[in-house]
């Protein structure tokens, strides 16, 4: 089936690499392919490029170059931070996180819960916010690590990381922040956020390329590597650096800083227009997440009484790329753990769609979505056997599974989906 991308509104999943970043990496793919660890001049050129990118990323984070450790992705940075934090405080056996973290944090922590650690997952309220009082109640002298994301990838809700960090420090715990969704959307100034010990970012989320990320490790923090090997990254991560990807990330970081305020204002205006348009043109729509503490680019809406997966498939045929709040994993339709933690009603959680804009989103994208989405919603409501009645959860799950299978037969078998 021919496919033409008309509107890419899935920037929280990944972003278009900036042309400047792609251009900058070319010489390191074609000509300057030396190993940065080699003693010769040719390797030194690659090393020089890595050093330059380190300063560019440090500028983005508001830290110093020695505090930047290059990784392969956000997931690696999160895992490395967790391992290092626990190693720094070996006698403490308690970890605090939230119920709405990305699997890059939740999954290693749930694994550690089977290896002798006690893991507390803080609740969120209906708006997706955490309660600092719950954190104060749970934290103790046994808490080794507090790991809280800066902003949620599904709803865009921003957490009060500054306050969380203060509480962690008052109790002598390490503090890790998953900031994978933050660059280009939130100003990061780690010189001012003294309580943050570790912070992970990922290049492909801010117009760099896949396969490169960075972990901020505050100077003076004890650090045991996740990946043992050679002496790369000052002995903190074994493995030859992804020089082209790192170069591209440096340039992407520079681009973020160049026009930060203007880009945030422009993207927020587009997102707000999209939100207002959908609320005006569609019935029974709810916005998921705190609209006052939300990333400028993210809009998560629940179209009640219909299924996100059906919406997603229909929008896909129209060339609109978005994400749904329920994804196929292990052959079953799992509603988003984030929206469930927020107690979004069953009727809306299944019909949730995330629109995430980016630096290259345009008015044309928003116009196209506002033209195409309302008729899709109307049509799906008409054919929904449940009308506006809340369906029986079990029967509905069965019916949805059947529907997804028929969707798969139509679109061809795709690998299992999960939320990013
Ligand atoms: N953390 C958050 C909040 C994310 O949104 C993602 C990716 O979706 C990750 C971590 C993982 O990043 P990566 O895909 O670079 O491993």
Tab-separated table of C-alpha atoms in Angstrom, residues 16 79 85 87 109 111 123 163 227 242 268 280 305 330-331 337 371 405 415:
chain	number	residue	atom	x	y	z
A	16	UNK	CA	13.646	14.247	12.428
A	79	UNK	CA	20.447	2.081	33.734
A	85	UNK	CA	23.866	5.313	42.552
A	87	UNK	CA	27.049	1.268	44.168
A	109	UNK	CA	14.049	-1.020	39.282
A	111	UNK	CA	14.304	-6.191	38.501
A	123	UNK	CA	1.420	7.576	43.106
A	163	UNK	CA	11.899	20.106	45.192
A	227	UNK	CA	29.638	-1.219	30.766
A	242	UNK	CA	29.842	6.446	18.249
A	268	UNK	CA	3.430	25.757	22.222
A	280	UNK	CA	-14.091	22.424	19.552
A	305	UNK	CA	-15.918	5.451	23.981
A	330	UNK	CA	2.504	-9.763	24.114
A	331	UNK	CA	-0.553	-10.002	21.896
A	337	UNK	CA	0.519	2.389	32.711
A	371	UNK	CA	-9.337	18.577	9.021
A	405	UNK	CA	-5.835	-8.922	14.979
A	415	UNK	CA	6.486	-6.423	15.646
